[in-house]
């Protein structure tokens, strides 16, 4: 998704709680993908937690806790949240 939105002209920042993207993949493969996407303009915050999100009207502000303990404030027009996948196992769902 990050690559698609970036190629369509959006400024994209990925915030990842762990130390690598594509957490179920080998680190060297995940790092290669991340480097290619970074070369296309995707920005990354690894080992980072979201502390808060505020609606400021035309913008949203995301406050991050970085791996060094400092905080960062990002502003965006739109936020896409992807928290992982879980199968739907209920019948008829």
JSON list of C-alpha atoms in Angstrom, two decimals:
[
{"chain": "A", "resi": 1, "resn": "UNK", "atom": "CA", "xyz": [0.00, 0.00, 0.00]},
{"chain": "A", "resi": 2, "resn": "UNK", "atom": "CA", "xyz": [2.83, 2.40, 0.83]},
{"chain": "A", "resi": 3, "resn": "UNK", "atom": "CA", "xyz": [4.36, 1.92, -2.61]},
{"chain": "A", "resi": 4, "resn": "UNK", "atom": "CA", "xyz": [1.03, 2.34, -4.41]},
{"chain": "A", "resi": 5, "resn": "UNK", "atom": "CA", "xyz": [0.14, 5.58, -2.62]},
{"chain": "A", "resi": 6, "resn": "UNK", "atom": "CA", "xyz": [3.68, 6.92, -3.05]},
{"chain": "A", "resi": 7, "resn": "UNK", "atom": "CA", "xyz": [3.61, 6.20, -6.78]},
{"chain": "A", "resi": 8, "resn": "UNK", "atom": "CA", "xyz": [0.24, 7.95, -7.03]},
{"chain": "A", "resi": 9, "resn": "UNK", "atom": "CA", "xyz": [1.86, 11.11, -5.61]},
{"chain": "A", "resi": 10, "resn": "UNK", "atom": "CA", "xyz": [1.10, 10.93, -1.89]},
{"chain": "A", "resi": 11, "resn": "UNK", "atom": "CA", "xyz": [3.76, 11.60, 0.73]},
{"chain": "A", "resi": 12, "resn": "UNK", "atom": "CA", "xyz": [3.91, 8.31, 2.67]},
{"chain": "A", "resi": 13, "resn": "UNK", "atom": "CA", "xyz": [5.29, 7.63, 6.14]},
{"chain": "A", "resi": 14, "resn": "UNK", "atom": "CA", "xyz": [5.23, 4.12, 7.61]},
{"chain": "A", "resi": 15, "resn": "UNK", "atom": "CA", "xyz": [5.24, 3.81, 11.41]},
{"chain": "A", "resi": 16, "resn": "UNK", "atom": "CA", "xyz": [6.31, 0.36, 12.57]},
{"chain": "A", "resi": 17, "resn": "UNK", "atom": "CA", "xyz": [6.36, -0.88, 16.18]},
{"chain": "A", "resi": 18, "resn": "UNK", "atom": "CA", "xyz": [9.02, -3.49, 15.48]},
{"chain": "A", "resi": 19, "resn": "UNK", "atom": "CA", "xyz": [12.50, -3.09, 14.06]},
{"chain": "A", "resi": 20, "resn": "UNK", "atom": "CA", "xyz": [11.62, -4.20, 10.53]},
{"chain": "A", "resi": 21, "resn": "UNK", "atom": "CA", "xyz": [8.80, -4.05, 8.03]},
{"chain": "A", "resi": 22, "resn": "UNK", "atom": "CA", "xyz": [7.27, -7.34, 6.81]},
{"chain": "A", "resi": 23, "resn": "UNK", "atom": "CA", "xyz": [7.77, -8.92, 10.23]},
{"chain": "A", "resi": 24, "resn": "UNK", "atom": "CA", "xyz": [7.13, -12.50, 9.07]},
{"chain": "A", "resi": 25, "resn": "UNK", "atom": "CA", "xyz": [9.80, -12.32, 6.38]},
{"chain": "A", "resi": 26, "resn": "UNK", "atom": "CA", "xyz": [13.57, -12.73, 6.58]},
{"chain": "A", "resi": 27, "resn": "UNK", "atom": "CA", "xyz": [15.26, -9.56, 7.75]},
{"chain": "A", "resi": 28, "resn": "UNK", "atom": "CA", "xyz": [17.52, -9.29, 4.69]},
{"chain": "A", "resi": 29, "resn": "UNK", "atom": "CA", "xyz": [14.54, -9.51, 2.34]},
{"chain": "A", "resi": 30, "resn": "UNK", "atom": "CA", "xyz": [12.51, -7.03, 4.40]},
{"chain": "A", "resi": 31, "resn": "UNK", "atom": "CA", "xyz": [15.46, -4.62, 4.47]},
{"chain": "A", "resi": 32, "resn": "UNK", "atom": "CA", "xyz": [15.84, -4.88, 0.67]},
{"chain": "A", "resi": 33, "resn": "UNK", "atom": "CA", "xyz": [12.14, -4.05, 0.19]},
{"chain": "A", "resi": 34, "resn": "UNK", "atom": "CA", "xyz": [12.39, -1.16, 2.64]},
{"chain": "A", "resi": 35, "resn": "UNK", "atom": "CA", "xyz": [15.47, 0.26, 0.88]},
{"chain": "A", "resi": 36, "resn": "UNK", "atom": "CA", "xyz": [13.72, 0.13, -2.50]},
{"chain": "A", "resi": 37, "resn": "UNK", "atom": "CA", "xyz": [10.61, 1.83, -1.15]},
{"chain": "A", "resi": 38, "resn": "UNK", "atom": "CA", "xyz": [12.73, 4.45, 0.64]},
{"chain": "A", "resi": 39, "resn": "UNK", "atom": "CA", "xyz": [14.45, 5.17, -2.69]},
{"chain": "A", "resi": 40, "resn": "UNK", "atom": "CA", "xyz": [10.97, 5.86, -4.11]},
{"chain": "A", "resi": 41, "resn": "UNK", "atom": "CA", "xyz": [10.25, 8.32, -1.29]},
{"chain": "A", "resi": 42, "resn": "UNK", "atom": "CA", "xyz": [8.56, 6.29, 1.47]},
{"chain": "A", "resi": 43, "resn": "UNK", "atom": "CA", "xyz": [9.72, 7.42, 4.93]},
{"chain": "A", "resi": 44, "resn": "UNK", "atom": "CA", "xyz": [10.01, 5.01, 7.86]},
{"chain": "A", "resi": 45, "resn": "UNK", "atom": "CA", "xyz": [9.87, 5.15, 11.65]},
{"chain": "A", "resi": 46, "resn": "UNK", "atom": "CA", "xyz": [10.91, 1.76, 13.05]},
{"chain": "A", "resi": 47, "resn": "UNK", "atom": "CA", "xyz": [10.74, 0.74, 16.73]},
{"chain": "A", "resi": 48, "resn": "UNK", "atom": "CA", "xyz": [8.18, 3.51, 17.16]},
{"chain": "A", "resi": 49, "resn": "UNK", "atom": "CA", "xyz": [4.90, 3.74, 19.10]},
{"chain": "A", "resi": 50, "resn": "UNK", "atom": "CA", "xyz": [1.94, 5.99, 18.42]},
{"chain": "A", "resi": 51, "resn": "UNK", "atom": "CA", "xyz": [1.19, 8.00, 21.57]},
{"chain": "A", "resi": 52, "resn": "UNK", "atom": "CA", "xyz": [-1.79, 9.96, 20.28]},
{"chain": "A", "resi": 53, "resn": "UNK", "atom": "CA", "xyz": [-3.70, 11.13, 17.23]},
{"chain": "A", "resi": 54, "resn": "UNK", "atom": "CA", "xyz": [-5.49, 14.47, 17.12]},
{"chain": "A", "resi": 55, "resn": "UNK", "atom": "CA", "xyz": [-7.99, 15.82, 14.61]},
{"chain": "A", "resi": 56, "resn": "UNK", "atom": "CA", "xyz": [-7.00, 19.42, 13.86]},
{"chain": "A", "resi": 57, "resn": "UNK", "atom": "CA", "xyz": [-9.69, 20.03, 11.26]},
{"chain": "A", "resi": 58, "resn": "UNK", "atom": "CA", "xyz": [-7.97, 19.98, 7.87]},
{"chain": "A", "resi": 59, "resn": "UNK", "atom": "CA", "xyz": [-5.05, 17.97, 9.30]},
{"chain": "A", "resi": 60, "resn": "UNK", "atom": "CA", "xyz": [-4.40, 15.17, 11.74]},
{"chain": "A", "resi": 61, "resn": "UNK", "atom": "CA", "xyz": [-1.46, 15.16, 14.12]},
{"chain": "A", "resi": 62, "resn": "UNK", "atom": "CA", "xyz": [0.24, 11.93, 15.12]},
{"chain": "A", "resi": 63, "resn": "UNK", "atom": "CA", "xyz": [2.53, 12.01, 18.16]},
{"chain": "A", "resi": 64, "resn": "UNK", "atom": "CA", "xyz": [5.18, 9.28, 18.14]},
{"chain": "A", "resi": 65, "resn": "UNK", "atom": "CA", "xyz": [7.51, 7.84, 20.74]},
{"chain": "A", "resi": 66, "resn": "UNK", "atom": "CA", "xyz": [10.76, 7.07, 18.96]},
{"chain": "A", "resi": 67, "resn": "UNK", "atom": "CA", "xyz": [13.15, 4.26, 19.79]},
{"chain": "A", "resi": 68, "resn": "UNK", "atom": "CA", "xyz": [15.47, 6.70, 21.61]},
{"chain": "A", "resi": 69, "resn": "UNK", "atom": "CA", "xyz": [12.58, 7.79, 23.87]},
{"chain": "A", "resi": 70, "resn": "UNK", "atom": "CA", "xyz": [12.10, 11.17, 22.20]},
{"chain": "A", "resi": 71, "resn": "UNK", "atom": "CA", "xyz": [8.81, 12.25, 20.68]},
{"chain": "A", "resi": 72, "resn": "UNK", "atom": "CA", "xyz": [8.04, 13.37, 17.15]},
{"chain": "A", "resi": 73, "resn": "UNK", "atom": "CA", "xyz": [4.97, 15.12, 15.76]},
{"chain": "A", "resi": 74, "resn": "UNK", "atom": "CA", "xyz": [3.76, 14.34, 12.25]},
{"chain": "A", "resi": 75, "resn": "UNK", "atom": "CA", "xyz": [0.92, 16.09, 10.44]},
{"chain": "A", "resi": 76, "resn": "UNK", "atom": "CA", "xyz": [-1.09, 14.56, 7.64]},
{"chain": "A", "resi": 77, "resn": "UNK", "atom": "CA", "xyz": [-4.26, 15.15, 5.70]},
{"chain": "A", "resi": 78, "resn": "UNK", "atom": "CA", "xyz": [-5.22, 11.47, 5.88]},
{"chain": "A", "resi": 79, "resn": "UNK", "atom": "CA", "xyz": [-4.11, 8.51, 8.01]},
{"chain": "A", "resi": 80, "resn": "UNK", "atom": "CA", "xyz": [-4.34, 4.88, 6.89]},
{"chain": "A", "resi": 81, "resn": "UNK", "atom": "CA", "xyz": [-4.19, 2.43, 9.78]},
{"chain": "A", "resi": 82, "resn": "UNK", "atom": "CA", "xyz": [-3.18, -1.18, 9.14]},
{"chain": "A", "resi": 83, "resn": "UNK", "atom": "CA", "xyz": [-2.92, -3.22, 12.33]},
{"chain": "A", "resi": 84, "resn": "UNK", "atom": "CA", "xyz": [-2.47, -6.70, 10.91]},
{"chain": "A", "resi": 85, "resn": "UNK", "atom": "CA", "xyz": [-4.71, -9.47, 9.75]},
{"chain": "A", "resi": 86, "resn": "UNK", "atom": "CA", "xyz": [-6.82, -12.04, 11.52]},
{"chain": "A", "resi": 87, "resn": "UNK", "atom": "CA", "xyz": [-8.97, -14.65, 9.78]},
{"chain": "A", "resi": 88, "resn": "UNK", "atom": "CA", "xyz": [-12.75, -14.58, 10.05]},
{"chain": "A", "resi": 89, "resn": "UNK", "atom": "CA", "xyz": [-13.65, -18.02, 11.36]},
{"chain": "A", "resi": 90, "resn": "UNK", "atom": "CA", "xyz": [-17.32, -17.52, 12.18]},
{"chain": "A", "resi": 91, "resn": "UNK", "atom": "CA", "xyz": [-19.88, -19.11, 9.85]},
{"chain": "A", "resi": 92, "resn": "UNK", "atom": "CA", "xyz": [-21.83, -16.58, 7.84]},
{"chain": "A", "resi": 93, "resn": "UNK", "atom": "CA", "xyz": [-19.49, -13.69, 8.62]}
]
